[in-house]
mmCIF file of C-alpha atoms in Angstrom:
data_model
loop_
_atom_site.group_PDB
_atom_site.id
_atom_site.type_symbol
_atom_site.label_atom_id
_atom_site.label_comp_id
_atom_site.label_asym_id
_atom_site.label_seq_id
_atom_site.Cartn_x
_atom_site.Cartn_y
_atom_site.Cartn_z
ATOM 1 C CA UNK A 1 203.423 193.041 186.901
ATOM 2 C CA UNK A 2 202.867 196.586 188.137
ATOM 3 C CA UNK A 3 199.535 195.868 189.191
ATOM 4 C CA UNK A 4 199.518 192.625 190.790
ATOM 5 C CA UNK A 5 202.582 193.568 192.887
ATOM 6 C CA UNK A 6 200.173 197.206 193.251
ATOM 7 C CA UNK A 7 197.312 194.373 194.227
ATOM 8 C CA UNK A 8 199.899 192.322 196.394
ATOM 9 C CA UNK A 9 200.776 195.380 198.555
ATOM 10 C CA UNK A 10 197.520 196.416 199.210
ATOM 11 C CA UNK A 11 196.245 193.011 200.407
ATOM 12 C CA UNK A 12 199.283 193.058 202.818
ATOM 13 C CA UNK A 13 198.669 196.682 204.016
ATOM 14 C CA UNK A 14 194.702 195.263 204.539
ATOM 15 C CA UNK A 15 195.573 191.870 206.353
ATOM 16 C CA UNK A 16 198.236 194.319 208.418
ATOM 17 C CA UNK A 17 195.750 196.517 209.244
ATOM 18 C CA UNK A 18 193.200 193.978 210.140
ATOM 19 C CA UNK A 19 194.918 192.012 212.147
ATOM 20 C CA UNK A 20 196.367 194.996 213.780
ATOM 21 C CA UNK A 21 192.802 195.943 214.723
ATOM 22 C CA UNK A 22 191.906 192.823 215.990
ATOM 23 C CA UNK A 23 194.127 192.414 218.580
ATOM 24 C CA UNK A 24 194.252 195.823 219.730
ATOM 25 C CA UNK A 25 190.575 195.658 220.004
ATOM 26 C CA UNK A 26 191.154 192.440 221.869
ATOM 27 C CA UNK A 27 193.381 193.892 223.994
ATOM 28 C CA UNK A 28 191.171 197.107 225.010
ATOM 29 C CA UNK A 29 188.446 194.976 225.872
ATOM 30 C CA UNK A 30 190.441 192.673 228.605
ATOM 31 C CA UNK A 31 191.922 196.298 229.806
ATOM 32 C CA UNK A 32 188.287 197.649 229.639
ATOM 33 C CA UNK A 33 186.703 194.734 231.617
ATOM 34 C CA UNK A 34 189.964 195.035 234.292
ATOM 35 C CA UNK A 35 188.753 198.435 234.375
ATOM 36 C CA UNK A 36 185.104 198.003 234.998
ATOM 37 C CA UNK A 37 185.415 195.084 237.448
ATOM 38 C CA UNK A 38 187.469 197.828 239.716
ATOM 39 C CA UNK A 39 185.764 201.129 238.707
ATOM 40 C CA UNK A 40 181.981 199.796 237.802
ATOM 41 C CA UNK A 41 181.102 203.333 236.296
ATOM 42 C CA UNK A 42 181.007 202.422 232.283
ATOM 43 C CA UNK A 43 179.257 205.708 231.352
ATOM 44 C CA UNK A 44 181.961 207.194 233.071
ATOM 45 C CA UNK A 45 184.600 205.212 231.428
ATOM 46 C CA UNK A 46 182.685 206.148 227.864
ATOM 47 C CA UNK A 47 182.826 209.436 228.826
ATOM 48 C CA UNK A 48 186.787 209.942 229.107
ATOM 49 C CA UNK A 49 187.735 207.629 226.259
ATOM 50 C CA UNK A 50 185.708 209.822 224.165
ATOM 51 C CA UNK A 51 187.575 213.049 225.156
ATOM 52 C CA UNK A 52 190.335 211.211 225.228
ATOM 53 C CA UNK A 53 190.015 210.261 221.329
ATOM 54 C CA UNK A 54 189.676 213.729 221.028
ATOM 55 C CA UNK A 55 192.981 214.792 222.655
ATOM 56 C CA UNK A 56 194.866 212.005 221.278
ATOM 57 C CA UNK A 57 193.600 213.197 217.611
ATOM 58 C CA UNK A 58 194.601 217.151 217.828
ATOM 59 C CA UNK A 59 198.197 216.545 218.179
ATOM 60 C CA UNK A 60 197.667 213.681 215.179
ATOM 61 C CA UNK A 61 195.805 216.588 213.358
ATOM 62 C CA UNK A 62 198.624 219.111 213.502
ATOM 63 C CA UNK A 63 201.318 216.641 212.913
ATOM 64 C CA UNK A 64 199.910 215.446 209.337
ATOM 65 C CA UNK A 65 198.618 218.748 208.432
ATOM 66 C CA UNK A 66 195.119 217.957 207.761
ATOM 67 C CA UNK A 67 193.287 220.964 207.481
ATOM 68 C CA UNK A 68 190.165 222.166 208.998
ATOM 69 C CA UNK A 69 187.467 221.168 206.080
ATOM 70 C CA UNK A 70 184.245 223.191 204.961
ATOM 71 C CA UNK A 71 181.562 221.059 206.226
ATOM 72 C CA UNK A 72 178.493 221.922 205.025
ATOM 73 C CA UNK A 73 175.099 222.843 207.718
ATOM 74 C CA UNK A 74 173.299 220.102 205.511
ATOM 75 C CA UNK A 75 176.270 217.111 206.542
ATOM 76 C CA UNK A 76 176.556 218.702 210.096
ATOM 77 C CA UNK A 77 172.780 218.869 210.796
ATOM 78 C CA UNK A 78 171.559 215.209 208.826
ATOM 79 C CA UNK A 79 175.168 213.722 208.901
ATOM 80 C CA UNK A 80 177.341 214.221 211.600
ATOM 81 C CA UNK A 81 175.474 215.398 214.368
ATOM 82 C CA UNK A 82 173.138 212.214 214.527
ATOM 83 C CA UNK A 83 176.308 209.962 213.890
ATOM 84 C CA UNK A 84 177.750 211.478 216.916
ATOM 85 C CA UNK A 85 174.152 210.767 218.733
ATOM 86 C CA UNK A 86 174.350 207.252 217.655
ATOM 87 C CA UNK A 87 178.156 207.159 218.455
ATOM 88 C CA UNK A 88 176.911 208.248 222.112
ATOM 89 C CA UNK A 89 175.087 205.268 222.346
ATOM 90 C CA UNK A 90 177.191 203.021 220.786
ATOM 91 C CA UNK A 91 179.902 203.351 222.941
ATOM 92 C CA UNK A 92 177.825 203.378 226.115
ATOM 93 C CA UNK A 93 176.481 200.637 225.402
ATOM 94 C CA UNK A 94 179.822 198.535 224.420
ATOM 95 C CA UNK A 95 181.130 199.390 228.190
ATOM 96 C CA UNK A 96 177.766 198.196 229.437
ATOM 97 C CA UNK A 97 178.085 195.173 227.384
ATOM 98 C CA UNK A 98 181.510 194.302 229.010
ATOM 99 C CA UNK A 99 180.658 194.903 232.270
ATOM 100 C CA UNK A 100 177.815 192.443 232.340
ATOM 101 C CA UNK A 101 179.462 189.805 230.594
ATOM 102 C CA UNK A 102 182.593 188.051 229.785
ATOM 103 C CA UNK A 103 184.904 189.467 227.067
ATOM 104 C CA UNK A 104 185.290 186.389 225.361
ATOM 105 C CA UNK A 105 181.221 186.385 225.269
ATOM 106 C CA UNK A 106 181.262 190.252 223.674
ATOM 107 C CA UNK A 107 183.571 189.385 220.764
ATOM 108 C CA UNK A 108 181.489 186.495 220.219
ATOM 109 C CA UNK A 109 178.716 188.898 219.850
ATOM 110 C CA UNK A 110 180.624 191.582 217.909
ATOM 111 C CA UNK A 111 181.069 188.911 215.118
ATOM 112 C CA UNK A 112 177.191 189.603 214.179
ATOM 113 C CA UNK A 113 178.802 193.098 212.663
ATOM 114 C CA UNK A 114 178.693 191.716 209.233
ATOM 115 C CA UNK A 115 174.507 190.718 209.324
ATOM 116 C CA UNK A 116 173.706 194.121 210.447
ATOM 117 C CA UNK A 117 175.962 195.841 207.892
ATOM 118 C CA UNK A 118 175.091 193.644 205.161
ATOM 119 C CA UNK A 119 171.340 194.933 205.752
ATOM 120 C CA UNK A 120 172.356 198.192 206.563
ATOM 121 C CA UNK A 121 173.655 198.640 203.338
ATOM 122 C CA UNK A 122 171.328 197.305 201.847
ATOM 123 C CA UNK A 123 168.446 200.175 203.227
ATOM 124 C CA UNK A 124 171.303 203.010 203.211
ATOM 125 C CA UNK A 125 172.792 202.861 200.330
ATOM 126 C CA UNK A 126 170.433 200.412 198.108
ATOM 127 C CA UNK A 127 173.475 198.313 198.012
ATOM 128 C CA UNK A 128 172.513 194.317 196.565
ATOM 129 C CA UNK A 129 174.458 191.431 197.543
ATOM 130 C CA UNK A 130 174.633 188.303 196.436
ATOM 131 C CA UNK A 131 173.074 184.884 197.351
ATOM 132 C CA UNK A 132 176.381 183.724 198.683
ATOM 133 C CA UNK A 133 176.446 186.954 201.398
ATOM 134 C CA UNK A 134 173.547 186.077 202.704
ATOM 135 C CA UNK A 135 174.148 182.666 203.244
ATOM 136 C CA UNK A 136 177.502 182.989 204.774
ATOM 137 C CA UNK A 137 175.453 184.918 207.184
ATOM 138 C CA UNK A 138 174.099 182.069 208.700
ATOM 139 C CA UNK A 139 176.871 180.192 210.617
ATOM 140 C CA UNK A 140 177.542 183.724 211.977
ATOM 141 C CA UNK A 141 173.739 183.387 213.427
ATOM 142 C CA UNK A 142 174.628 179.955 214.121
ATOM 143 C CA UNK A 143 177.676 180.506 216.188
ATOM 144 C CA UNK A 144 176.279 183.272 218.174
ATOM 145 C CA UNK A 145 173.161 181.473 219.357
ATOM 146 C CA UNK A 146 175.347 178.328 220.443
ATOM 147 C CA UNK A 147 177.760 181.040 222.510
ATOM 148 C CA UNK A 148 174.466 182.623 223.867
ATOM 149 C CA UNK A 149 172.868 178.662 225.160
ATOM 150 C CA UNK A 150 176.521 177.956 226.174
ATOM 151 C CA UNK A 151 177.371 181.125 228.151
ATOM 152 C CA UNK A 152 177.910 180.652 232.198
ATOM 153 C CA UNK A 153 178.378 184.115 232.750
ATOM 154 C CA UNK A 154 175.117 185.240 230.617
ATOM 155 C CA UNK A 155 173.528 188.433 231.432
ATOM 156 C CA UNK A 156 170.503 189.262 229.495
ATOM 157 C CA UNK A 157 171.389 193.267 229.611
ATOM 158 C CA UNK A 158 174.571 192.305 228.461
ATOM 159 C CA UNK A 159 173.876 190.538 225.095
ATOM 160 C CA UNK A 160 171.267 193.536 224.571
ATOM 161 C CA UNK A 161 174.123 195.937 224.929
ATOM 162 C CA UNK A 162 176.477 193.779 222.837
ATOM 163 C CA UNK A 163 173.958 193.378 220.086
ATOM 164 C CA UNK A 164 172.375 197.251 220.366
ATOM 165 C CA UNK A 165 176.431 198.417 220.274
ATOM 166 C CA UNK A 166 176.934 196.148 217.290
ATOM 167 C CA UNK A 167 174.395 197.213 215.395
ATOM 168 C CA UNK A 168 174.363 200.744 216.030
ATOM 169 C CA UNK A 169 178.406 200.986 214.847
ATOM 170 C CA UNK A 170 177.795 198.895 211.541
ATOM 171 C CA UNK A 171 174.935 201.825 210.614
ATOM 172 C CA UNK A 172 176.996 204.485 211.652
ATOM 173 C CA UNK A 173 180.006 203.002 209.226
ATOM 174 C CA UNK A 174 177.301 203.390 206.556
ATOM 175 C CA UNK A 175 176.590 206.832 206.989
ATOM 176 C CA UNK A 176 180.472 207.405 208.004
ATOM 177 C CA UNK A 177 181.216 206.286 204.096
ATOM 178 C CA UNK A 178 178.659 208.635 202.911
ATOM 179 C CA UNK A 179 180.229 211.401 204.803
ATOM 180 C CA UNK A 180 183.901 210.745 203.810
ATOM 181 C CA UNK A 181 182.360 210.306 199.576
ATOM 182 C CA UNK A 182 180.133 213.328 199.368
ATOM 183 C CA UNK A 183 182.338 215.601 201.935
ATOM 184 C CA UNK A 184 185.561 216.593 201.261
ATOM 185 C CA UNK A 185 186.980 215.287 204.942
ATOM 186 C CA UNK A 186 189.611 213.810 206.434
ATOM 187 C CA UNK A 187 188.769 210.428 208.101
ATOM 188 C CA UNK A 188 190.899 211.549 211.273
ATOM 189 C CA UNK A 189 189.096 215.027 211.146
ATOM 190 C CA UNK A 190 186.038 213.513 211.417
ATOM 191 C CA UNK A 191 186.809 211.147 214.601
ATOM 192 C CA UNK A 192 187.947 213.763 216.004
ATOM 193 C CA UNK A 193 184.984 215.876 215.477
ATOM 194 C CA UNK A 194 182.417 213.213 215.913
ATOM 195 C CA UNK A 195 183.725 212.091 219.242
ATOM 196 C CA UNK A 196 183.457 215.988 220.582
ATOM 197 C CA UNK A 197 180.329 216.084 219.576
ATOM 198 C CA UNK A 198 179.824 212.869 221.057
ATOM 199 C CA UNK A 199 181.560 214.000 224.531
ATOM 200 C CA UNK A 200 179.398 217.383 224.273
ATOM 201 C CA UNK A 201 175.982 215.304 223.971
ATOM 202 C CA UNK A 202 177.115 212.258 226.680
ATOM 203 C CA UNK A 203 177.873 215.062 229.515
ATOM 204 C CA UNK A 204 174.554 215.944 230.795
ATOM 205 C CA UNK A 205 173.498 212.480 230.938
ATOM 206 C CA UNK A 206 176.651 211.422 232.599
ATOM 207 C CA UNK A 207 175.827 214.724 235.091
ATOM 208 C CA UNK A 208 172.824 213.012 236.345
ATOM 209 C CA UNK A 209 173.938 209.633 235.978
ATOM 210 C CA UNK A 210 177.306 209.109 237.068
ATOM 211 C CA UNK A 211 177.691 212.315 238.480
ATOM 212 C CA UNK A 212 175.650 212.590 240.747
ATOM 213 C CA UNK A 213 176.890 208.863 242.235
ATOM 214 C CA UNK A 214 180.348 209.679 242.294
ATOM 215 C CA UNK A 215 180.258 213.411 243.561
ATOM 216 C CA UNK A 216 177.774 215.520 245.831
ATOM 217 C CA UNK A 217 178.292 219.255 246.452
ATOM 218 C CA UNK A 218 177.163 222.592 244.985
ATOM 219 C CA UNK A 219 180.653 223.221 244.385
ATOM 220 C CA UNK A 220 181.284 220.096 242.213
ATOM 221 C CA UNK A 221 177.866 220.803 240.495
ATOM 222 C CA UNK A 222 179.342 224.528 239.569
ATOM 223 C CA UNK A 223 182.126 222.997 238.029
ATOM 224 C CA UNK A 224 180.617 220.360 236.027
ATOM 225 C CA UNK A 225 178.657 223.066 234.749
ATOM 226 C CA UNK A 226 181.625 225.078 233.824
ATOM 227 C CA UNK A 227 183.513 222.105 232.167
ATOM 228 C CA UNK A 228 180.288 221.890 229.881
ATOM 229 C CA UNK A 229 180.099 225.271 229.012
ATOM 230 C CA UNK A 230 183.771 224.673 228.139
ATOM 231 C CA UNK A 231 183.084 221.942 226.014
ATOM 232 C CA UNK A 232 180.607 223.473 224.355
ATOM 233 C CA UNK A 233 182.690 226.273 223.218
ATOM 234 C CA UNK A 234 185.166 224.206 222.038
ATOM 235 C CA UNK A 235 182.743 222.621 219.819
ATOM 236 C CA UNK A 236 182.201 225.872 218.526
ATOM 237 C CA UNK A 237 185.726 226.724 217.719
ATOM 238 C CA UNK A 238 186.447 223.443 216.529
ATOM 239 C CA UNK A 239 183.793 223.469 214.240
ATOM 240 C CA UNK A 240 183.229 227.469 213.054
ATOM 241 C CA UNK A 241 186.905 228.579 213.320
#
């Protein structure tokens, strides 16, 4: 009876989290679409979102008394930094896709994530799925294909950006799982650390792209350099101290 009750509670928790994630993701896509329609700088929005994740994570880490873990150089170099680099591409691609095509179509393309996840887990984790799992992916492919052919606001760059973002997120989920299993690190701390490194990696590209389009002037260039220098120092302080 206790086992059944525990299983039911776990199932309920997972269901609630999944529903909450779905609605938050949908609402976020709508807000991002409205923002990008009036402010067509997806790279800027991506950089702000990464910084905002870090900004919101710090007080939560302190509130939950999550201690800073000791991360080896191996996990830092071979997992965390590559994950952060992939996060940069995934986040920027996601905002470009929302900017280029409709929110409903982006959400439809995101449905291909199980397809990428299955093959990523097969390659990275050597997980083998049953034949039924592979067959269940066929309706997803057909559904996305139908949505693509019937999409009124179809844009090839939007489709490719959505697929790129979804595929990279699937691969990142596999590597994040390996880090969480192999290193003693809290998921929220890993999220904050990845977001900070990703913001640092994206910042120079943003300066050359949106930064030059939004502002021009020697004074601002100096300020941007100082801001980037500050972010770099914060990263080393966050990780090594």
